[in-house]
mmCIF file of C-alpha atoms in Angstrom:
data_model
loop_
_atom_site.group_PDB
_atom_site.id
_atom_site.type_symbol
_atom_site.label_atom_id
_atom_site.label_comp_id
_atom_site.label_asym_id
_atom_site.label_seq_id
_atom_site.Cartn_x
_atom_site.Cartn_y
_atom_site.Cartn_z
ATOM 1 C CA UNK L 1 0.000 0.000 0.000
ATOM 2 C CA UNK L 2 1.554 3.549 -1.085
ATOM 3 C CA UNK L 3 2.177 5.894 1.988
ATOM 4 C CA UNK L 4 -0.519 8.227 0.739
ATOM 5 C CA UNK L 5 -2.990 5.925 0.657
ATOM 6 C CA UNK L 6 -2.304 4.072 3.490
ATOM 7 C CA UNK L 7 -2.529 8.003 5.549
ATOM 8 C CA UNK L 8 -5.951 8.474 4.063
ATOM 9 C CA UNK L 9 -6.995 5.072 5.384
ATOM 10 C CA UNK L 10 -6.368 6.922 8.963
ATOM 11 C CA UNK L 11 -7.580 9.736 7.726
ATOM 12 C CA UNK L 12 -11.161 7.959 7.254
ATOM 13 C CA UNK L 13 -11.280 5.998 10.296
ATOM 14 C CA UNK L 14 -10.779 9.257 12.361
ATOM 15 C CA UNK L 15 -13.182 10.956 10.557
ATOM 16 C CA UNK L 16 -15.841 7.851 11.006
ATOM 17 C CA UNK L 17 -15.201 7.913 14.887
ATOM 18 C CA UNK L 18 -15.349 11.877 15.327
ATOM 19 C CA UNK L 19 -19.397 11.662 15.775
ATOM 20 C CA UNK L 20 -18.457 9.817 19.109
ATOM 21 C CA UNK L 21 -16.243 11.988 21.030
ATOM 22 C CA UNK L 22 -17.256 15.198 21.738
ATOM 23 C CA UNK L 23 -14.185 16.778 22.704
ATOM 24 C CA UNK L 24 -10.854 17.750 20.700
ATOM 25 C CA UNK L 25 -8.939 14.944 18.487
ATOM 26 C CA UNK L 26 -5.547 15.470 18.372
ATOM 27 C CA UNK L 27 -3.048 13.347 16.152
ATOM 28 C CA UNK L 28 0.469 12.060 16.482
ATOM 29 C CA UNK L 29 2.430 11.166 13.667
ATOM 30 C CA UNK L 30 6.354 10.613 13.970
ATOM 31 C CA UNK L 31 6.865 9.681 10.505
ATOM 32 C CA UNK L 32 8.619 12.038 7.754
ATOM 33 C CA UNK L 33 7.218 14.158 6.727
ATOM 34 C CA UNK L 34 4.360 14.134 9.482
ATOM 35 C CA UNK L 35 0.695 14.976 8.752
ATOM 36 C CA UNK L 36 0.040 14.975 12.117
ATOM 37 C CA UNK L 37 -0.469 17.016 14.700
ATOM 38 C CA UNK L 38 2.581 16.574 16.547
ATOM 39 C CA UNK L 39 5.808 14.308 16.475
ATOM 40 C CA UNK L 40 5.904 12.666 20.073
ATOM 41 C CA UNK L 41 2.703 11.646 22.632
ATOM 42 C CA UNK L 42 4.351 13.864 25.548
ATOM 43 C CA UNK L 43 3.789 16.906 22.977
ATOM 44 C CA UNK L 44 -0.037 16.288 22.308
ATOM 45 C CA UNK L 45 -0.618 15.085 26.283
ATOM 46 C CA UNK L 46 1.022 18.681 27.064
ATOM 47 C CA UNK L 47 -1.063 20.854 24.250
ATOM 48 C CA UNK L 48 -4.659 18.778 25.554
ATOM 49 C CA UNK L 49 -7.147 19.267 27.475
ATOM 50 C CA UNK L 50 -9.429 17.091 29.444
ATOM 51 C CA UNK L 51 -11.020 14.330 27.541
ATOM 52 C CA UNK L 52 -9.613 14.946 24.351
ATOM 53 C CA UNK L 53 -9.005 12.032 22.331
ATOM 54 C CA UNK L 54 -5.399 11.219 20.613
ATOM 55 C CA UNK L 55 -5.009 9.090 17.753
ATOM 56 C CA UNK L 56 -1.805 7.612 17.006
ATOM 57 C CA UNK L 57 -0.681 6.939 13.714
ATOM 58 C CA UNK L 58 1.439 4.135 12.765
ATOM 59 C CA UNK L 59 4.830 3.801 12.106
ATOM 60 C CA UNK L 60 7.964 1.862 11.791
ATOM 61 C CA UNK L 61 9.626 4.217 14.447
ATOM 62 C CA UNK L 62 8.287 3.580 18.260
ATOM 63 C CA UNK L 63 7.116 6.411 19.569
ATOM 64 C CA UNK L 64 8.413 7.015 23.383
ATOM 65 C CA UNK L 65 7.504 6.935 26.875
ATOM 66 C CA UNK L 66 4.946 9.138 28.360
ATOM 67 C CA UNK L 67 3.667 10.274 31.578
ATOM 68 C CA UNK L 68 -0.095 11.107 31.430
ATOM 69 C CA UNK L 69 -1.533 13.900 34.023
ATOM 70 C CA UNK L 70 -5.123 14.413 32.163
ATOM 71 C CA UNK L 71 -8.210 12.345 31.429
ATOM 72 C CA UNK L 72 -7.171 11.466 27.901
ATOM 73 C CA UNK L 73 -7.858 8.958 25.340
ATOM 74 C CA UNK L 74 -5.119 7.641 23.225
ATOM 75 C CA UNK L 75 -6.334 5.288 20.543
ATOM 76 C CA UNK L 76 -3.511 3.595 18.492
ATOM 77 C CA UNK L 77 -3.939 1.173 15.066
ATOM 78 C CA UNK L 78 -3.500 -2.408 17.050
ATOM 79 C CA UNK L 79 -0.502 -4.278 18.126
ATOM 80 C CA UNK L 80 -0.575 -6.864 14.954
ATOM 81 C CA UNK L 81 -1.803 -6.191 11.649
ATOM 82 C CA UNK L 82 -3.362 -9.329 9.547
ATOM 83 C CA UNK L 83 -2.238 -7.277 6.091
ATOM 84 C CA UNK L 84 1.441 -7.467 5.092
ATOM 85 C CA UNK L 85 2.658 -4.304 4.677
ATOM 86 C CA UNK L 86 0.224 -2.613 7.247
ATOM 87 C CA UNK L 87 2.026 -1.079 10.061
ATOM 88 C CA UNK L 88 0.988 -0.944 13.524
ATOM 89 C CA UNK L 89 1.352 1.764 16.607
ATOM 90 C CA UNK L 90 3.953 0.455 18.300
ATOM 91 C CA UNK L 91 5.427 1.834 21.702
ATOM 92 C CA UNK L 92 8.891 1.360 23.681
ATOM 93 C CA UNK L 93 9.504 2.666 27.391
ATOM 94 C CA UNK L 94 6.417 3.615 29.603
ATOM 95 C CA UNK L 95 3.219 4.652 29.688
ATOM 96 C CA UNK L 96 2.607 6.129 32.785
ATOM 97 C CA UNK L 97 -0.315 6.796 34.266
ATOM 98 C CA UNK L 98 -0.125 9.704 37.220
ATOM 99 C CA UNK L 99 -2.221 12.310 39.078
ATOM 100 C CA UNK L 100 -4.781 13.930 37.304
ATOM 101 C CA UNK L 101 -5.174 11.248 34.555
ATOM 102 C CA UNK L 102 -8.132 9.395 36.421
ATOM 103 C CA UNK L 103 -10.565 8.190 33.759
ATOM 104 C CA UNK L 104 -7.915 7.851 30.725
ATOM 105 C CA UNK L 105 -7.450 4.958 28.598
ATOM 106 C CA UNK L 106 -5.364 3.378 26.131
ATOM 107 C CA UNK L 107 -6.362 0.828 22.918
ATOM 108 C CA UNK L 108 -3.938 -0.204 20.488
ATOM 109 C CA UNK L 109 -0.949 0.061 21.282
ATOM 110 C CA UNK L 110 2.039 -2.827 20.598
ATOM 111 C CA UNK L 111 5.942 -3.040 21.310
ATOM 112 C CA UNK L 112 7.764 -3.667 23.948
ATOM 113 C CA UNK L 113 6.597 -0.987 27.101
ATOM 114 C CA UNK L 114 5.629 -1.429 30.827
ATOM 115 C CA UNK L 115 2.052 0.063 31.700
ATOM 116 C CA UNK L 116 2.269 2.165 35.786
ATOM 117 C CA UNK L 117 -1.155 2.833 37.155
ATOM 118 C CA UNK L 118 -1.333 5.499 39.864
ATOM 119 C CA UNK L 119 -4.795 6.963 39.293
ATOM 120 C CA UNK L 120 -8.720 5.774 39.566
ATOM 121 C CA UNK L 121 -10.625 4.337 36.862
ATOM 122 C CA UNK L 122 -8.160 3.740 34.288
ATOM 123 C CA UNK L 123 -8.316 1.431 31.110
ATOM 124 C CA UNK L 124 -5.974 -0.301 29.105
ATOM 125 C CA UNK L 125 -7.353 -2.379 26.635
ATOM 126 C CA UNK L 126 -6.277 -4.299 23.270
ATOM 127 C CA UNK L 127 -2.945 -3.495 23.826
ATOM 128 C CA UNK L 128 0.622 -5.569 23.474
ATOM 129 C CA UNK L 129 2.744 -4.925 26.844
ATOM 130 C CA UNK L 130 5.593 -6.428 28.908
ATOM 131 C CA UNK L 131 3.860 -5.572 32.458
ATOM 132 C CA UNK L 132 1.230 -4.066 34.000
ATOM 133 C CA UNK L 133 1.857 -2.095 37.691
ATOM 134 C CA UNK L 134 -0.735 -0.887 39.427
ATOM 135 C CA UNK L 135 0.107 1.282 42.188
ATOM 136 C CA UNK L 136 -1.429 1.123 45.853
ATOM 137 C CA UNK L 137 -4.846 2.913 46.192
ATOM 138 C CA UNK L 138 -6.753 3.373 43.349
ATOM 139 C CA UNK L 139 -10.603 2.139 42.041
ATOM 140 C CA UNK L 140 -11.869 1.232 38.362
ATOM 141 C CA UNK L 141 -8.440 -0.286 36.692
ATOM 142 C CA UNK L 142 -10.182 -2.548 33.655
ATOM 143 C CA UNK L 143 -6.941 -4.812 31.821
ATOM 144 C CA UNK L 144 -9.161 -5.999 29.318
ATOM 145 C CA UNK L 145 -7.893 -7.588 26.149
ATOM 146 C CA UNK L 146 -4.692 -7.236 26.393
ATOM 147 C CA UNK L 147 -1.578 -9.493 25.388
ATOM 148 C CA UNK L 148 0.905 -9.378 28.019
ATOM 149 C CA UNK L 149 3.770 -10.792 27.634
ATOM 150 C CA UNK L 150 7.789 -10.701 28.684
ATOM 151 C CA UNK L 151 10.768 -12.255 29.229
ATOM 152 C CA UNK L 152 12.067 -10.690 31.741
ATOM 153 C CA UNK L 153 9.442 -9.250 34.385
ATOM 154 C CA UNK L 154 9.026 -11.585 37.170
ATOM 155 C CA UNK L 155 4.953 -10.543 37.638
ATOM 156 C CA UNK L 156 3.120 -9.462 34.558
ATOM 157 C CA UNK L 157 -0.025 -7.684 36.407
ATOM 158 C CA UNK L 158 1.267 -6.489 40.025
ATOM 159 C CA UNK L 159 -1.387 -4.775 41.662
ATOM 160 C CA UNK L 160 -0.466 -3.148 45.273
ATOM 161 C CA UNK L 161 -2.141 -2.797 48.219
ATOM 162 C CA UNK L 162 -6.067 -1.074 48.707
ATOM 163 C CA UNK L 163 -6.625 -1.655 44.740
ATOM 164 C CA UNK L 164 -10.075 -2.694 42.581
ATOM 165 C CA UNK L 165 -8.800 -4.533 39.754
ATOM 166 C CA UNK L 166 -10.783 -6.493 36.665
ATOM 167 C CA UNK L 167 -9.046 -8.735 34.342
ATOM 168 C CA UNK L 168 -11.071 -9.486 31.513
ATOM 169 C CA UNK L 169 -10.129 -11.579 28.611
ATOM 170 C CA UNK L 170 -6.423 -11.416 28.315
ATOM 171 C CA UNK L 171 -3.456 -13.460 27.482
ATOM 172 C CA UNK L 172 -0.861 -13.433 30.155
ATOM 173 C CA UNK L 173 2.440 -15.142 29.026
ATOM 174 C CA UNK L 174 5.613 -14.758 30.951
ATOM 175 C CA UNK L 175 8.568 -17.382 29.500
ATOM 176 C CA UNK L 176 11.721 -15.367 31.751
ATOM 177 C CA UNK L 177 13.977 -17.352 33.468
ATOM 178 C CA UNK L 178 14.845 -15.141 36.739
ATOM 179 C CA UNK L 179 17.831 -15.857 38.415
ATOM 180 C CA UNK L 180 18.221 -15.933 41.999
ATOM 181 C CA UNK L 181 19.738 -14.053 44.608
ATOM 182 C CA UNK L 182 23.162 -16.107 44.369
ATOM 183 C CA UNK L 183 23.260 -16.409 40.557
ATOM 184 C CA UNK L 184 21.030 -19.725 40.585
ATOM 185 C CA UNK L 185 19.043 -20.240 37.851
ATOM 186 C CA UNK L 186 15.247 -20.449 39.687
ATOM 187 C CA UNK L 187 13.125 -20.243 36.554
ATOM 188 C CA UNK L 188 10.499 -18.748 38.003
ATOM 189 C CA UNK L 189 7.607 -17.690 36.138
ATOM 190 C CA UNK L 190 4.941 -16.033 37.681
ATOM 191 C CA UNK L 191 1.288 -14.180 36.068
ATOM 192 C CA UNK L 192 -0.934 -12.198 38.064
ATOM 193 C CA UNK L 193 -0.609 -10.779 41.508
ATOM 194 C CA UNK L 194 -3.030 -9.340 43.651
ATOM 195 C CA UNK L 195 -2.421 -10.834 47.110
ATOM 196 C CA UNK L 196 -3.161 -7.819 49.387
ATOM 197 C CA UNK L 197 -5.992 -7.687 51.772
ATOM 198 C CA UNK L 198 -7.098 -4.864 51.336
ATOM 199 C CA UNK L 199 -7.522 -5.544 47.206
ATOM 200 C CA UNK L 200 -10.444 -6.352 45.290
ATOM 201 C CA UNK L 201 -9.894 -8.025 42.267
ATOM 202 C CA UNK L 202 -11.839 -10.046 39.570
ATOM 203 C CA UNK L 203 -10.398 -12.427 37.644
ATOM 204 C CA UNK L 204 -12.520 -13.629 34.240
ATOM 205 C CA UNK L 205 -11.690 -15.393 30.965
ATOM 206 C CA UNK L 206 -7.765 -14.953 30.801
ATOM 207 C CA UNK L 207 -5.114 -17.376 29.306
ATOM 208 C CA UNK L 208 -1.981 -17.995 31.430
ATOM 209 C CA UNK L 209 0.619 -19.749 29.624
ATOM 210 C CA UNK L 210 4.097 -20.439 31.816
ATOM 211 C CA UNK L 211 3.983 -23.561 29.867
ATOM 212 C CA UNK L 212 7.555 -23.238 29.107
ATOM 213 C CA UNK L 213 8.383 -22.844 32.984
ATOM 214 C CA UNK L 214 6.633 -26.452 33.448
ATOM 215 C CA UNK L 215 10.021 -28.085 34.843
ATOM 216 C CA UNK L 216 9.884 -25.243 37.851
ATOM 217 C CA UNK L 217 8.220 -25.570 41.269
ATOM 218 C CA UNK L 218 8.106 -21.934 42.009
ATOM 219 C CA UNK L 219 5.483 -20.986 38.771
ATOM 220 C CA UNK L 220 2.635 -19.272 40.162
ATOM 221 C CA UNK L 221 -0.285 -18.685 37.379
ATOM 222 C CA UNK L 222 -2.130 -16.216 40.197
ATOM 223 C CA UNK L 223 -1.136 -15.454 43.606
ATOM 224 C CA UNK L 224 -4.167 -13.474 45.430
ATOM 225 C CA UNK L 225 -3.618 -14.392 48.792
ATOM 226 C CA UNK L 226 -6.255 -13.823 50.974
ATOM 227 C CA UNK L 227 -7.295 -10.644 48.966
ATOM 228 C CA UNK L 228 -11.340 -10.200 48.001
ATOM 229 C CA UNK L 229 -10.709 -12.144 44.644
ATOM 230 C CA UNK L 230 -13.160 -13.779 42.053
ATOM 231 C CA UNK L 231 -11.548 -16.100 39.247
ATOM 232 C CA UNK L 232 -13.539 -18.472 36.872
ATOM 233 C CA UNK L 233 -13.576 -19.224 33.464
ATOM 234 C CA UNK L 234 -9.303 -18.851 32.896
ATOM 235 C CA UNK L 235 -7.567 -21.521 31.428
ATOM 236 C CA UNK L 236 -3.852 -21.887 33.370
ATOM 237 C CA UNK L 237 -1.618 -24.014 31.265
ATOM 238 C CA UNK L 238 0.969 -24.633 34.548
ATOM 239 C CA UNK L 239 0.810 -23.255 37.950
ATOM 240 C CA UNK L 240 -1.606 -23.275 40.692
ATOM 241 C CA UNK L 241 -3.887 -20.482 41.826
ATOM 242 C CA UNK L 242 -3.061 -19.446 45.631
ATOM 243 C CA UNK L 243 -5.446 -17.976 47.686
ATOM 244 C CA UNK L 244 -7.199 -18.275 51.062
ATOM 245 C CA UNK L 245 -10.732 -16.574 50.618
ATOM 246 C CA UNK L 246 -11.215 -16.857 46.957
ATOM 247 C CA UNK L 247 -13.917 -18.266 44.879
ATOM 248 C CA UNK L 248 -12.418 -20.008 42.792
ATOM 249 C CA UNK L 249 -14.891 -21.912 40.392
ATOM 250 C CA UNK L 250 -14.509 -23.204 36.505
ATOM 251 C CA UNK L 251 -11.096 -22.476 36.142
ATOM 252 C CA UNK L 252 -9.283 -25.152 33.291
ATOM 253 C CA UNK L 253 -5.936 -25.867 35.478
ATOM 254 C CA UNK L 254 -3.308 -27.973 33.927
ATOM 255 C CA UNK L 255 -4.753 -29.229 30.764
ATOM 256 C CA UNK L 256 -3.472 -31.831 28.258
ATOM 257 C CA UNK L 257 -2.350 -28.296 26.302
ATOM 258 C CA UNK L 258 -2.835 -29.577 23.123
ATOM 259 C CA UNK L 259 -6.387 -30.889 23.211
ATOM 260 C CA UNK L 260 -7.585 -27.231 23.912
ATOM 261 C CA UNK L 261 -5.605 -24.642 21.361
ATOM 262 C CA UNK L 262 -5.684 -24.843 18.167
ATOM 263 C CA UNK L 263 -1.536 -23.610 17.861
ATOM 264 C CA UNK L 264 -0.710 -21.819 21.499
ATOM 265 C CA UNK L 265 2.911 -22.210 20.220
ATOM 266 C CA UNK L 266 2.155 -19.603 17.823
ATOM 267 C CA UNK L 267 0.011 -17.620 20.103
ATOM 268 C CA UNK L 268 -3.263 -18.842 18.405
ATOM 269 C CA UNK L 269 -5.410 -19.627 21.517
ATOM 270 C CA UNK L 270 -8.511 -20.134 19.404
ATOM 271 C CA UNK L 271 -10.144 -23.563 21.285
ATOM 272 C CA UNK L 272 -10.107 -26.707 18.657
ATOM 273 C CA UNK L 273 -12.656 -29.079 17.921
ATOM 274 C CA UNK L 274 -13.302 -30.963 21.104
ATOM 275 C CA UNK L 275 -11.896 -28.867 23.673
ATOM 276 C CA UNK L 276 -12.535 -29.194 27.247
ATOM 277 C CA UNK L 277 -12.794 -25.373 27.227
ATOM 278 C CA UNK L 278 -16.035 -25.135 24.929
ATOM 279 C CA UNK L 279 -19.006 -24.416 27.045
ATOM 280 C CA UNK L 280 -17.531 -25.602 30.229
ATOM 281 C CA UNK L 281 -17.135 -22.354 31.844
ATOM 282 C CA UNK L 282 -19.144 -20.494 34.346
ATOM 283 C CA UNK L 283 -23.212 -20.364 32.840
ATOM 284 C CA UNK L 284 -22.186 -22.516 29.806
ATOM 285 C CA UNK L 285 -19.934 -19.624 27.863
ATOM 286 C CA UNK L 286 -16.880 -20.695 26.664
ATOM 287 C CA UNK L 287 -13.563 -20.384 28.824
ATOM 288 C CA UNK L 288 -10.521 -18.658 27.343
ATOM 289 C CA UNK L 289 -9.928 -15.433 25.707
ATOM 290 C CA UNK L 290 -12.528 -15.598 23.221
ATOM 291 C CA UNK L 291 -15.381 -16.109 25.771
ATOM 292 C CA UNK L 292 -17.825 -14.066 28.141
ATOM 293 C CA UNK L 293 -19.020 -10.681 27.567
ATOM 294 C CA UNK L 294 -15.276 -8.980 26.440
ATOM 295 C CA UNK L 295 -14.055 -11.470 24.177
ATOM 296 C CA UNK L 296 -10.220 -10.937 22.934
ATOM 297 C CA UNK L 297 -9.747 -9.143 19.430
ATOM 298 C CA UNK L 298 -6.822 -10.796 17.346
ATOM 299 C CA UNK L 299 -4.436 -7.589 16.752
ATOM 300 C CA UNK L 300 -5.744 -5.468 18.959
ATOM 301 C CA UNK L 301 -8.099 -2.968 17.081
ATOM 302 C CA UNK L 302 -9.764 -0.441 18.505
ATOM 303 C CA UNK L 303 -13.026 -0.480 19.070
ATOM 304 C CA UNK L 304 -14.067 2.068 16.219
ATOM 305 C CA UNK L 305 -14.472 1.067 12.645
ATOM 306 C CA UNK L 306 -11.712 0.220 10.549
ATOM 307 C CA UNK L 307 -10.729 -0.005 6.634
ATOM 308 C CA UNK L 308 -10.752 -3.460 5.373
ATOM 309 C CA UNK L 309 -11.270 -2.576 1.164
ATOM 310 C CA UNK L 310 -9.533 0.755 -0.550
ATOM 311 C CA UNK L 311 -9.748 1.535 -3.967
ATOM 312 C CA UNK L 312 -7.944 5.090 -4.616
ATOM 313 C CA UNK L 313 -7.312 5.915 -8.569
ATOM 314 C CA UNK L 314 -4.293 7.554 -8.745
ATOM 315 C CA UNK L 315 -5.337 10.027 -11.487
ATOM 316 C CA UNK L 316 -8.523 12.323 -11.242
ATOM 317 C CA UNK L 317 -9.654 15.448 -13.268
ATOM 318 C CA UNK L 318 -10.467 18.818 -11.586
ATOM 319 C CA UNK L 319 -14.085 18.780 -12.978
ATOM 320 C CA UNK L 320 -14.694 14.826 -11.575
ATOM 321 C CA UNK L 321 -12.094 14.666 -9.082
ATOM 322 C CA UNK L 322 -11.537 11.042 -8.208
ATOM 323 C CA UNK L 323 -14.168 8.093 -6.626
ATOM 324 C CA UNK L 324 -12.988 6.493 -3.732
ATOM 325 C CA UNK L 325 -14.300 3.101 -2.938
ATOM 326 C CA UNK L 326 -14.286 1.925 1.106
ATOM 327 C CA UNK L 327 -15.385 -0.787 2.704
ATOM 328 C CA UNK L 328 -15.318 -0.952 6.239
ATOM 329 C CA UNK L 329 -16.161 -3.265 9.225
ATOM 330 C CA UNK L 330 -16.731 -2.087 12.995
ATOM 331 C CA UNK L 331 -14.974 -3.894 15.504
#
């Protein structure tokens, strides 16, 4: 796809989505030259106002971290396009969430960049990260579709003390090999936790897949101590849960791996023909990323529509201009 195509294709999704916010858009663009509205997310954070919106264009350039101090929305392209050719928002550093930036959200971002919560009612959603912080003290965090996944962090979601926390629907996949104290190799692999008293947290329809850590005894899928904790319909490839006053119901714990995925190798965690998963889960819905009421979207669109057919002539007349042929889908 030609660059000036592909920049209308943007252009046209923004415009579909501007009927639904009501405040500013703003737009980031750190390619060369830029059409957008500024080179770098600090720059548009710092020039908007509360509740704006900021759409991210893609790039093959990662755009850099950013600390957030206003309700904003930042809506990137997805973390994985199915199109070759079709580049993605992608992200390195942080993206940091701090006072004043209660009520923001994130969708569709991808790279390699660690996610701090220190604010209420924040959302990060369809989004490619290595980690996910939550600080101590805070109401509303929603991790919702997200794939998470590192090498290196020891937890993927930490939540702190005095937190409300839902997990919805994502893929939590942590393959590091941490190293102990006195250089010994531990191999410990560890996915969610929320193990603080004073924490309520809900746990629904996530993947967690240490399965390469299988030869440890120190791989914890989800540690929530005696926290207020929910957790049904996730399907843990290795690791126990741990917690004292949990319900823990219709959980898939352990499974022969390769009667339930269709290729988890590859990351495609789509259940096969057969699986144990398929309307086992809590009130018959299917358990797994794809199930429940926020099921997982493969490449992380955002939630607005986007272009799936473009037909652009490359030659038009002053007196007919050009016709422009779009399909799109909502997602």
């Amino acid at each position: 796809m030609k660059k000036s195509a592909f920049f209308l294709v943007f252009f046209i999704i923004i415009v579909f989505s501007f009927q639904q916010v009501k405040a500013t858009i703003i737009t980031v663009d750190n390619n060369y030259p830029k059409i957008g509205d500024f080179a770098t997310l600090q720059e548009a954070h710092d020039a908007a106002s509360n509740e704006d919106t900021i759409y991210v264009y893609p790039s093959l350039v990662s755009y850099n971290t950013i600390k957030v101090g206003k309700m904003l929305c930042f809506i990137g392209t997805g973390f994985q396009s199915s199109q070759a050719g079709l580049r993605t928002t992608l992200l390195e550093g942080a993206f940091e969430f701090i006072a004043g930036s209660g009520g923001s959200n994130i969708i569709g971002f991808g790279g390699n960049f660690n996610v701090i919560i220190d604010a209420d009612n924040i959302s990060i959603k369809r989004n490619k990260v290595k980690s996910i912080k939550v600080l101590a003290g805070h109401l509303g965090t929603i991790i919702s579709q997200n794939f998470i996944y590192d090498i290196d962090n020891y937890f993927l979601i930490d939540v702190e003390a005095e937190n409300e926390v839902f997990i919805l629907n994502n893929i939590v996949k942590n393959h590091s090999i941490w190293y102990g104290p006195n250089g010994n190799n531990s191999n410990n692999g560890k996915g969610i936790r929320a193990n603080q008293t004073t924490n309520t947290t809900i746990i629904i329809n996530n993947i967690i897949d240490l399965a390469n850590l299988s030869f440890s005894n120190e791989v914890v899928a989800i540690d929530i101590g005696s926290s207020n904790a929910t957790a049904y319909n996730n399907i843990i490839l290795i690791g126990p849960i741990i917690g004292d006053q949990t319900e823990f119901s219709n959980n898939l714990n352990g499974p022969e791996i390769n009667s339930v995925f269709i290729d988890y190798k590859n990351n495609d965690y789509h259940l096969k023909s057969g699986s144990p998963a398929i309307g086992t889960g809590l009130n018959g819905v299917d358990m797994g990323i794809y199930g429940g009421e926020f099921s997982f979207v493969d490449g992380g669109y955002p939630d607005i529509p986007s272009i799936y057919y473009l037909d652009v002539p490359l030659i038009g007349t002053q007196k007919d201009g050009i016709n422009i042929t779009v399909k799109a889908k909502s997602n």
